[in-house]
């Protein structure tokens, strides 16, 4: 009878160990399932973060391109402004020279008129 009691106790212990193993396996599976869900959330957050980073990078690239274009436009504007100023300065110099020539011509005309008027008056006196 001892053997049958012994066997019965062993079976009970083995069944208890099997139940313990099943509980442990269930806990492990639940933990794996929760970890999988957490990992899936982390992957989704990472994807979102990468997408935001990519958009930010594109925005930065667009801003840099806009800055380069603006600087190029400013440089062209400066060149055109400098050229216009140079043309204006040259026109002012030509205008000043023309005024000097006209003033000199006017003075010669006045001198000539004074001479003609004096000459015409001399015989009358």
Short mmCIF file of N, CA, C and O in Angstrom, two decimals:
data_model
loop_
_atom_site.label_atom_id
_atom_site.label_comp_id
_atom_site.label_asym_id
_atom_site.label_seq_id
_atom_site.Cartn_x
_atom_site.Cartn_y
_atom_site.Cartn_z
N UNK A 1 0.79 -1.17 0.00
CA UNK A 1 0.00 0.00 0.00
C UNK A 1 0.85 1.25 0.00
O UNK A 1 0.40 2.28 -0.45
N UNK A 2 2.00 1.10 0.51
CA UNK A 2 2.90 2.24 0.57
C UNK A 2 3.25 2.68 -0.84
O UNK A 2 3.35 3.88 -1.08
N UNK A 3 3.40 1.70 -1.65
CA UNK A 3 3.76 2.05 -3.02
C UNK A 3 2.62 2.80 -3.70
O UNK A 3 2.85 3.73 -4.45
N UNK A 4 1.42 2.39 -3.47
CA UNK A 4 0.30 3.05 -4.11
C UNK A 4 0.13 4.45 -3.53
O UNK A 4 -0.20 5.38 -4.25
N UNK A 5 0.36 4.62 -2.22
CA UNK A 5 0.33 5.94 -1.59
C UNK A 5 1.45 6.80 -2.15
O UNK A 5 1.25 7.98 -2.43
N UNK A 6 2.59 6.20 -2.25
CA UNK A 6 3.77 6.89 -2.77
C UNK A 6 3.51 7.34 -4.21
O UNK A 6 3.83 8.46 -4.59
N UNK A 7 2.96 6.45 -5.00
CA UNK A 7 2.67 6.76 -6.39
C UNK A 7 1.61 7.85 -6.48
O UNK A 7 1.71 8.77 -7.29
N UNK A 8 0.62 7.73 -5.62
CA UNK A 8 -0.45 8.72 -5.60
C UNK A 8 0.10 10.10 -5.22
O UNK A 8 -0.27 11.11 -5.81
N UNK A 9 1.00 10.13 -4.25
CA UNK A 9 1.61 11.41 -3.86
C UNK A 9 2.46 11.96 -4.99
O UNK A 9 2.47 13.17 -5.24
N UNK A 10 3.17 11.09 -5.66
CA UNK A 10 4.00 11.55 -6.79
C UNK A 10 3.14 12.11 -7.90
O UNK A 10 3.46 13.13 -8.50
N UNK A 11 2.04 11.43 -8.19
CA UNK A 11 1.13 11.90 -9.23
C UNK A 11 0.57 13.26 -8.83
O UNK A 11 0.50 14.19 -9.64
N UNK A 12 0.18 13.39 -7.55
CA UNK A 12 -0.34 14.67 -7.07
C UNK A 12 0.71 15.77 -7.20
O UNK A 12 0.40 16.90 -7.62
N UNK A 13 1.94 15.45 -6.81
CA UNK A 13 3.03 16.45 -6.91
C UNK A 13 3.27 16.80 -8.38
O UNK A 13 3.44 17.96 -8.74
N UNK A 14 3.27 15.78 -9.23
CA UNK A 14 3.51 16.01 -10.65
C UNK A 14 2.38 16.85 -11.23
O UNK A 14 2.63 17.79 -11.99
N UNK A 15 1.14 16.54 -10.87
CA UNK A 15 0.02 17.34 -11.34
C UNK A 15 0.13 18.78 -10.83
O UNK A 15 -0.14 19.74 -11.56
N UNK A 16 0.57 18.92 -9.58
CA UNK A 16 0.77 20.26 -9.01
C UNK A 16 1.86 21.01 -9.77
O UNK A 16 1.73 22.20 -10.07
N UNK A 17 2.93 20.29 -10.11
CA UNK A 17 4.01 20.92 -10.87
C UNK A 17 3.53 21.30 -12.28
O UNK A 17 3.89 22.35 -12.80
N UNK A 18 2.70 20.42 -12.86
CA UNK A 18 2.17 20.72 -14.20
C UNK A 18 1.29 21.96 -14.14
O UNK A 18 1.38 22.84 -14.99
N UNK A 19 0.46 22.04 -13.09
CA UNK A 19 -0.39 23.24 -12.92
C UNK A 19 0.50 24.46 -12.74
O UNK A 19 0.25 25.53 -13.34
N UNK A 20 1.55 24.33 -11.91
CA UNK A 20 2.48 25.46 -11.72
C UNK A 20 3.12 25.84 -13.05
O UNK A 20 3.25 27.04 -13.36
N UNK A 21 3.54 24.85 -13.83
CA UNK A 21 4.17 25.14 -15.13
C UNK A 21 3.17 25.80 -16.08
O UNK A 21 3.52 26.73 -16.82
N UNK A 22 1.92 25.34 -16.05
CA UNK A 22 0.89 25.95 -16.89
C UNK A 22 0.66 27.41 -16.48
O UNK A 22 0.54 28.30 -17.33
N UNK A 23 0.59 27.65 -15.17
CA UNK A 23 0.42 29.03 -14.69
C UNK A 23 1.61 29.89 -15.10
O UNK A 23 1.45 31.03 -15.55
N UNK A 24 2.80 29.33 -14.93
CA UNK A 24 4.02 30.07 -15.31
C UNK A 24 4.01 30.35 -16.81
O UNK A 24 4.31 31.47 -17.25
N UNK A 25 3.64 29.34 -17.61
CA UNK A 25 3.59 29.51 -19.06
C UNK A 25 2.56 30.58 -19.44
O UNK A 25 2.82 31.43 -20.30
N UNK A 26 1.41 30.56 -18.77
CA UNK A 26 0.39 31.59 -19.04
C UNK A 26 0.90 32.98 -18.68
O UNK A 26 0.66 33.94 -19.41
N UNK A 27 1.57 33.09 -17.54
CA UNK A 27 2.14 34.39 -17.16
C UNK A 27 3.18 34.86 -18.18
O UNK A 27 3.23 36.04 -18.54
N UNK A 28 4.01 33.92 -18.62
CA UNK A 28 5.03 34.27 -19.63
C UNK A 28 4.35 34.73 -20.92
O UNK A 28 4.74 35.75 -21.52
N UNK A 29 3.30 34.00 -21.35
CA UNK A 29 2.58 34.39 -22.57
C UNK A 29 1.91 35.75 -22.42
O UNK A 29 1.93 36.57 -23.35
N UNK A 30 1.33 36.02 -21.24
CA UNK A 30 0.72 37.32 -21.01
C UNK A 30 1.77 38.43 -21.05
O UNK A 30 1.55 39.51 -21.62
N UNK A 31 2.92 38.16 -20.45
CA UNK A 31 4.02 39.15 -20.45
C UNK A 31 4.51 39.39 -21.87
O UNK A 31 4.73 40.54 -22.28
N UNK A 32 4.64 38.31 -22.64
CA UNK A 32 5.07 38.45 -24.04
C UNK A 32 4.05 39.26 -24.82
O UNK A 32 4.40 40.15 -25.60
N UNK A 33 2.76 38.98 -24.59
CA UNK A 33 1.70 39.71 -25.29
C UNK A 33 1.74 41.20 -24.94
O UNK A 33 1.65 42.06 -25.81
N UNK A 34 1.91 41.51 -23.63
CA UNK A 34 1.98 42.92 -23.22
C UNK A 34 3.22 43.57 -23.80
O UNK A 34 3.16 44.70 -24.30
N UNK A 35 4.36 42.87 -23.75
CA UNK A 35 5.59 43.43 -24.32
C UNK A 35 5.44 43.65 -25.81
O UNK A 35 5.92 44.65 -26.35
N UNK A 36 4.76 42.74 -26.51
CA UNK A 36 4.53 42.90 -27.95
C UNK A 36 3.70 44.14 -28.22
O UNK A 36 3.98 44.90 -29.15
N UNK A 37 2.67 44.35 -27.40
CA UNK A 37 1.84 45.55 -27.56
C UNK A 37 2.67 46.81 -27.29
O UNK A 37 2.57 47.80 -28.03
N UNK A 38 3.50 46.78 -26.25
CA UNK A 38 4.37 47.92 -25.94
C UNK A 38 5.35 48.18 -27.08
O UNK A 38 5.58 49.33 -27.48
N UNK A 39 5.92 47.10 -27.61
CA UNK A 39 6.87 47.24 -28.73
C UNK A 39 6.16 47.81 -29.95
O UNK A 39 6.70 48.69 -30.64
N UNK A 40 4.92 47.35 -30.21
CA UNK A 40 4.16 47.88 -31.35
C UNK A 40 3.92 49.37 -31.17
O UNK A 40 4.04 50.15 -32.13
N UNK A 41 3.59 49.80 -29.93
CA UNK A 41 3.38 51.22 -29.67
C UNK A 41 4.68 52.00 -29.87
O UNK A 41 4.69 53.08 -30.45
N UNK A 42 5.78 51.44 -29.38
CA UNK A 42 7.09 52.11 -29.56
C UNK A 42 7.43 52.24 -31.04
O UNK A 42 7.95 53.28 -31.47
N UNK A 43 7.16 51.19 -31.80
CA UNK A 43 7.43 51.25 -33.25
C UNK A 43 6.58 52.34 -33.89
O UNK A 43 7.08 53.12 -34.71
N UNK A 44 5.31 52.43 -33.50
CA UNK A 44 4.42 53.45 -34.06
C UNK A 44 4.91 54.85 -33.69
O UNK A 44 4.95 55.75 -34.53
N UNK A 45 5.30 55.03 -32.44
CA UNK A 45 5.83 56.33 -32.00
C UNK A 45 7.11 56.65 -32.76
O UNK A 45 7.33 57.78 -33.21
N UNK A 46 7.96 55.66 -32.95
CA UNK A 46 9.21 55.87 -33.70
C UNK A 46 8.93 56.26 -35.14
O UNK A 46 9.57 57.16 -35.69
N UNK A 47 7.96 55.58 -35.75
CA UNK A 47 7.58 55.94 -37.14
C UNK A 47 7.09 57.37 -37.21
O UNK A 47 7.46 58.12 -38.11
N UNK A 48 6.24 57.73 -36.25
CA UNK A 48 5.71 59.10 -36.23
C UNK A 48 6.84 60.10 -36.04
O UNK A 48 6.89 61.13 -36.72
N UNK A 49 7.74 59.79 -35.12
CA UNK A 49 8.87 60.69 -34.86
C UNK A 49 9.74 60.82 -36.10
O UNK A 49 10.18 61.93 -36.45
N UNK A 50 9.97 59.71 -36.78
CA UNK A 50 10.76 59.76 -38.02
C UNK A 50 10.07 60.59 -39.09
O UNK A 50 10.71 61.36 -39.81
N UNK A 51 8.75 60.45 -39.19
CA UNK A 51 7.99 61.23 -40.17
C UNK A 51 8.07 62.72 -39.86
O UNK A 51 8.29 63.55 -40.74
N UNK A 52 7.91 63.06 -38.58
CA UNK A 52 8.02 64.47 -38.17
C UNK A 52 9.43 64.99 -38.46
O UNK A 52 9.61 66.09 -38.98
N UNK A 53 10.43 64.18 -38.16
CA UNK A 53 11.82 64.57 -38.42
C UNK A 53 12.06 64.77 -39.91
O UNK A 53 12.72 65.72 -40.32
N UNK A 54 11.48 63.88 -40.72
CA UNK A 54 11.63 64.00 -42.18
C UNK A 54 10.98 65.29 -42.67
O UNK A 54 11.56 66.03 -43.45
N UNK A 55 9.76 65.57 -42.15
CA UNK A 55 9.09 66.81 -42.55
C UNK A 55 9.89 68.03 -42.12
O UNK A 55 10.02 69.00 -42.87
N UNK A 56 10.41 67.99 -40.88
CA UNK A 56 11.23 69.10 -40.40
C UNK A 56 12.45 69.28 -41.28
O UNK A 56 12.85 70.41 -41.59
N UNK A 57 13.05 68.17 -41.66
CA UNK A 57 14.22 68.23 -42.53
C UNK A 57 13.86 68.85 -43.88
O UNK A 57 14.59 69.67 -44.42
N UNK A 58 12.69 68.45 -44.42
CA UNK A 58 12.24 69.03 -45.68
C UNK A 58 11.97 70.52 -45.52
O UNK A 58 12.32 71.32 -46.40
N UNK A 59 11.36 70.89 -44.39
CA UNK A 59 11.09 72.31 -44.14
C UNK A 59 12.38 73.09 -44.02
O UNK A 59 12.50 74.20 -44.54
N UNK A 60 13.36 72.51 -43.33
CA UNK A 60 14.65 73.18 -43.18
C UNK A 60 15.30 73.32 -44.55
O UNK A 60 15.83 74.38 -44.90
N UNK A 61 15.22 72.26 -45.36
CA UNK A 61 15.79 72.32 -46.71
C UNK A 61 15.09 73.39 -47.54
O UNK A 61 15.74 74.14 -48.27
N UNK A 62 13.77 73.46 -47.42
CA UNK A 62 13.02 74.48 -48.15
C UNK A 62 13.41 75.88 -47.68
O UNK A 62 13.57 76.79 -48.49
N UNK A 63 13.58 76.03 -46.37
CA UNK A 63 14.00 77.33 -45.84
C UNK A 63 15.39 77.70 -46.31
O UNK A 63 15.66 78.85 -46.67
N UNK A 64 16.28 76.71 -46.34
CA UNK A 64 17.63 76.97 -46.81
C UNK A 64 17.62 77.36 -48.29
O UNK A 64 18.31 78.28 -48.70
N UNK A 65 16.80 76.66 -49.07
CA UNK A 65 16.68 76.99 -50.49
C UNK A 65 16.11 78.39 -50.67
O UNK A 65 16.60 79.17 -51.49
N UNK A 66 15.09 78.71 -49.87
CA UNK A 66 14.51 80.06 -49.94
C UNK A 66 15.54 81.11 -49.56
O UNK A 66 15.61 82.18 -50.18
N UNK A 67 16.35 80.81 -48.55
CA UNK A 67 17.39 81.76 -48.13
C UNK A 67 18.42 81.95 -49.25
O UNK A 67 18.83 83.07 -49.54
N UNK A 68 18.82 80.86 -49.89
CA UNK A 68 19.79 80.94 -50.98
C UNK A 68 19.21 81.77 -52.13
O UNK A 68 19.88 82.64 -52.69
N UNK A 69 17.93 81.51 -52.45
CA UNK A 69 17.29 82.27 -53.54
C UNK A 69 17.17 83.75 -53.17
O UNK A 69 17.38 84.62 -54.01
N UNK A 70 16.82 84.03 -51.91
CA UNK A 70 16.70 85.41 -51.46
C UNK A 70 18.04 86.12 -51.54
O UNK A 70 18.13 87.26 -52.01
N UNK A 71 19.09 85.45 -51.10
CA UNK A 71 20.43 86.04 -51.16
C UNK A 71 20.84 86.30 -52.60
O UNK A 71 21.42 87.34 -52.91
N UNK A 72 20.52 85.36 -53.50
CA UNK A 72 20.85 85.54 -54.92
C UNK A 72 20.07 86.73 -55.49
O UNK A 72 20.63 87.55 -56.23
N UNK A 73 18.78 86.81 -55.14
CA UNK A 73 17.96 87.93 -55.62
C UNK A 73 18.49 89.26 -55.09
O UNK A 73 18.55 90.25 -55.81
N UNK A 74 18.89 89.27 -53.81
CA UNK A 74 19.46 90.49 -53.23
C UNK A 74 20.76 90.89 -53.92
O UNK A 74 21.02 92.06 -54.16
N UNK A 75 21.56 89.88 -54.26
CA UNK A 75 22.82 90.17 -54.95
C UNK A 75 22.55 90.76 -56.34
O UNK A 75 23.18 91.75 -56.73
N UNK A 76 21.58 90.18 -57.07
CA UNK A 76 21.22 90.71 -58.39
C UNK A 76 20.66 92.12 -58.23
O UNK A 76 21.02 93.04 -59.00
N UNK A 77 19.79 92.32 -57.23
CA UNK A 77 19.23 93.64 -56.99
C UNK A 77 20.34 94.65 -56.70
O UNK A 77 20.32 95.77 -57.22
N UNK A 78 21.32 94.24 -55.87
CA UNK A 78 22.44 95.13 -55.54
C UNK A 78 23.24 95.48 -56.79
O UNK A 78 23.63 96.63 -57.00
N UNK A 79 23.47 94.48 -57.64
CA UNK A 79 24.21 94.73 -58.89
C UNK A 79 23.45 95.72 -59.79
O UNK A 79 24.04 96.65 -60.34
N UNK A 80 22.13 95.51 -59.90
CA UNK A 80 21.33 96.42 -60.73
C UNK A 80 21.30 97.83 -60.12
O UNK A 80 21.37 98.82 -60.85
N UNK A 81 21.21 97.88 -58.79
CA UNK A 81 21.20 99.18 -58.11
C UNK A 81 22.53 99.90 -58.33
O UNK A 81 22.56 101.09 -58.65
N UNK A 82 23.64 99.17 -58.17
CA UNK A 82 24.97 99.76 -58.39
C UNK A 82 25.10 100.26 -59.82
O UNK A 82 25.61 101.37 -60.06
N UNK A 83 24.64 99.45 -60.79
CA UNK A 83 24.73 99.85 -62.19
C UNK A 83 23.87 101.09 -62.45
O UNK A 83 24.29 102.00 -63.17
N UNK A 84 22.67 101.13 -61.85
CA UNK A 84 21.80 102.29 -62.04
C UNK A 84 22.42 103.54 -61.42
O UNK A 84 22.35 104.64 -62.00
N UNK A 85 23.06 103.39 -60.28
CA UNK A 85 23.73 104.53 -59.63
C UNK A 85 24.87 105.02 -60.51
O UNK A 85 25.05 106.23 -60.69
N UNK A 86 25.64 104.09 -61.07
CA UNK A 86 26.74 104.48 -61.95
C UNK A 86 26.21 105.22 -63.18
O UNK A 86 26.77 106.24 -63.60
N UNK A 87 25.11 104.72 -63.77
CA UNK A 87 24.52 105.40 -64.94
C UNK A 87 24.01 106.78 -64.55
O UNK A 87 24.18 107.75 -65.29
N UNK A 88 23.41 106.88 -63.37
CA UNK A 88 22.90 108.16 -62.89
C UNK A 88 24.05 109.14 -62.68
O UNK A 88 23.96 110.30 -63.05
N UNK A 89 25.14 108.65 -62.07
CA UNK A 89 26.32 109.51 -61.86
C UNK A 89 26.88 110.00 -63.20
O UNK A 89 27.23 111.18 -63.34
N UNK A 90 26.95 109.08 -64.17
CA UNK A 90 27.46 109.47 -65.49
C UNK A 90 26.53 110.49 -66.14
O UNK A 90 26.99 111.48 -66.74
N UNK A 91 25.22 110.32 -65.99
CA UNK A 91 24.26 111.27 -66.55
C UNK A 91 24.40 112.63 -65.88
O UNK A 91 24.33 113.67 -66.54
N UNK A 92 24.61 112.64 -64.58
CA UNK A 92 24.80 113.91 -63.85
C UNK A 92 26.06 114.61 -64.34
O UNK A 92 26.06 115.83 -64.55
N UNK A 93 27.13 113.83 -64.53
CA UNK A 93 28.37 114.43 -65.04
C UNK A 93 28.16 115.01 -66.44
O UNK A 93 28.63 116.12 -66.73
N UNK A 94 27.43 114.29 -67.30
CA UNK A 94 27.15 114.81 -68.65
C UNK A 94 26.28 116.07 -68.56
O UNK A 94 26.50 117.04 -69.29
N UNK A 95 25.32 116.05 -67.66
CA UNK A 95 24.44 117.20 -67.47
C UNK A 95 25.24 118.40 -66.98
O UNK A 95 25.08 119.53 -67.49
N UNK A 96 26.13 118.17 -66.01
CA UNK A 96 26.97 119.26 -65.49
C UNK A 96 27.87 119.82 -66.60
O UNK A 96 28.02 121.04 -66.71
N UNK A 97 28.44 118.94 -67.41
CA UNK A 97 29.30 119.40 -68.52
C UNK A 97 28.48 120.19 -69.53
O UNK A 97 28.94 121.24 -70.04
N UNK A 98 27.27 119.74 -69.81
CA UNK A 98 26.40 120.46 -70.73
C UNK A 98 26.04 121.84 -70.17
O UNK A 98 26.06 122.84 -70.89
N UNK A 99 25.75 121.90 -68.88
CA UNK A 99 25.44 123.20 -68.25
C UNK A 99 26.64 124.13 -68.34
O UNK A 99 26.50 125.33 -68.65
N UNK A 100 27.84 123.60 -68.12
CA UNK A 100 29.05 124.42 -68.22
C UNK A 100 29.22 124.95 -69.64
O UNK A 100 29.53 126.13 -69.85
N UNK A 101 29.00 124.08 -70.64
CA UNK A 101 29.13 124.53 -72.04
C UNK A 101 28.07 125.56 -72.38
O UNK A 101 28.35 126.57 -73.06
N UNK A 102 26.83 125.33 -71.91
CA UNK A 102 25.76 126.29 -72.18
C UNK A 102 26.05 127.63 -71.49
O UNK A 102 25.81 128.70 -72.06
N UNK A 103 26.56 127.57 -70.26
CA UNK A 103 26.89 128.79 -69.53
C UNK A 103 28.00 129.55 -70.27
O UNK A 103 27.90 130.78 -70.46
N UNK A 104 29.02 128.81 -70.72
CA UNK A 104 30.11 129.45 -71.47
C UNK A 104 29.57 130.04 -72.77
O UNK A 104 29.92 131.17 -73.16
N UNK A 105 28.72 129.30 -73.45
CA UNK A 105 28.15 129.79 -74.71
C UNK A 105 27.28 131.02 -74.45
O UNK A 105 27.30 131.99 -75.22
N UNK A 106 26.53 130.99 -73.36
CA UNK A 106 25.69 132.12 -72.98
C UNK A 106 26.54 133.36 -72.70
O UNK A 106 26.21 134.47 -73.12
N UNK A 107 27.64 133.15 -71.99
CA UNK A 107 28.53 134.27 -71.68
C UNK A 107 29.13 134.84 -72.96
O UNK A 107 29.22 136.07 -73.12
N UNK A 108 29.54 133.96 -73.89
CA UNK A 108 30.10 134.45 -75.17
C UNK A 108 29.04 135.20 -75.97
O UNK A 108 29.32 136.25 -76.57
N UNK A 109 27.80 134.67 -75.92
CA UNK A 109 26.71 135.36 -76.64
C UNK A 109 26.46 136.73 -76.03
O UNK A 109 26.29 137.73 -76.75
N UNK A 110 26.44 136.83 -74.69
CA UNK A 110 26.25 138.12 -74.03
C UNK A 110 27.38 139.09 -74.37
O UNK A 110 27.14 140.27 -74.65
N UNK A 111 28.62 138.59 -74.38
CA UNK A 111 29.77 139.45 -74.74
C UNK A 111 29.64 139.93 -76.17
O UNK A 111 29.89 141.10 -76.49
N UNK A 112 29.22 139.01 -77.04
CA UNK A 112 29.07 139.38 -78.45
C UNK A 112 27.96 140.41 -78.62
O UNK A 112 28.12 141.40 -79.35
N UNK A 113 26.85 140.22 -77.90
CA UNK A 113 25.74 141.18 -77.98
C UNK A 113 26.18 142.54 -77.43
O UNK A 113 25.86 143.59 -78.01
N UNK A 114 26.93 142.57 -76.34
CA UNK A 114 27.42 143.82 -75.78
C UNK A 114 28.34 144.52 -76.78
O UNK A 114 28.27 145.73 -76.97
N UNK A 115 29.18 143.74 -77.42
CA UNK A 115 30.10 144.30 -78.43
C UNK A 115 29.31 144.91 -79.60
O UNK A 115 29.57 146.02 -80.03
N UNK A 116 28.29 144.13 -80.07
CA UNK A 116 27.49 144.62 -81.21
C UNK A 116 26.74 145.88 -80.80
O UNK A 116 26.68 146.86 -81.57
N UNK A 117 26.18 145.88 -79.59
CA UNK A 117 25.43 147.05 -79.13
C UNK A 117 26.37 148.25 -78.99
O UNK A 117 26.04 149.36 -79.42
N UNK A 118 27.57 148.09 -78.44
CA UNK A 118 28.54 149.20 -78.30
C UNK A 118 28.97 149.71 -79.67
O UNK A 118 29.08 150.89 -79.91
N UNK A 119 29.20 148.80 -80.57
CA UNK A 119 29.65 149.19 -81.91
C UNK A 119 28.55 149.98 -82.63
O UNK A 119 28.83 150.96 -83.31
N UNK A 120 27.32 149.52 -82.44
CA UNK A 120 26.21 150.21 -83.09
C UNK A 120 25.99 151.59 -82.47
O UNK A 120 25.60 152.54 -83.16
N UNK A 121 26.28 151.80 -81.22
CA UNK A 121 26.06 153.08 -80.56
C UNK A 121 27.20 154.06 -80.84
O UNK A 121 26.97 155.27 -80.85
N UNK A 122 28.36 153.59 -81.06
CA UNK A 122 29.50 154.48 -81.26
C UNK A 122 29.31 155.42 -82.45
O UNK A 122 29.57 156.61 -82.34
N UNK A 123 28.90 154.99 -83.54
CA UNK A 123 28.76 155.93 -84.66
C UNK A 123 27.65 156.96 -84.40
O UNK A 123 27.70 158.04 -84.91
N UNK A 124 26.71 156.63 -83.56
CA UNK A 124 25.66 157.59 -83.28
C UNK A 124 26.15 158.70 -82.36
O UNK A 124 25.62 159.78 -82.36
N UNK A 125 27.09 158.50 -81.61
CA UNK A 125 27.52 159.51 -80.65
C UNK A 125 28.51 160.43 -81.22
O UNK A 125 29.01 160.89 -81.98
#
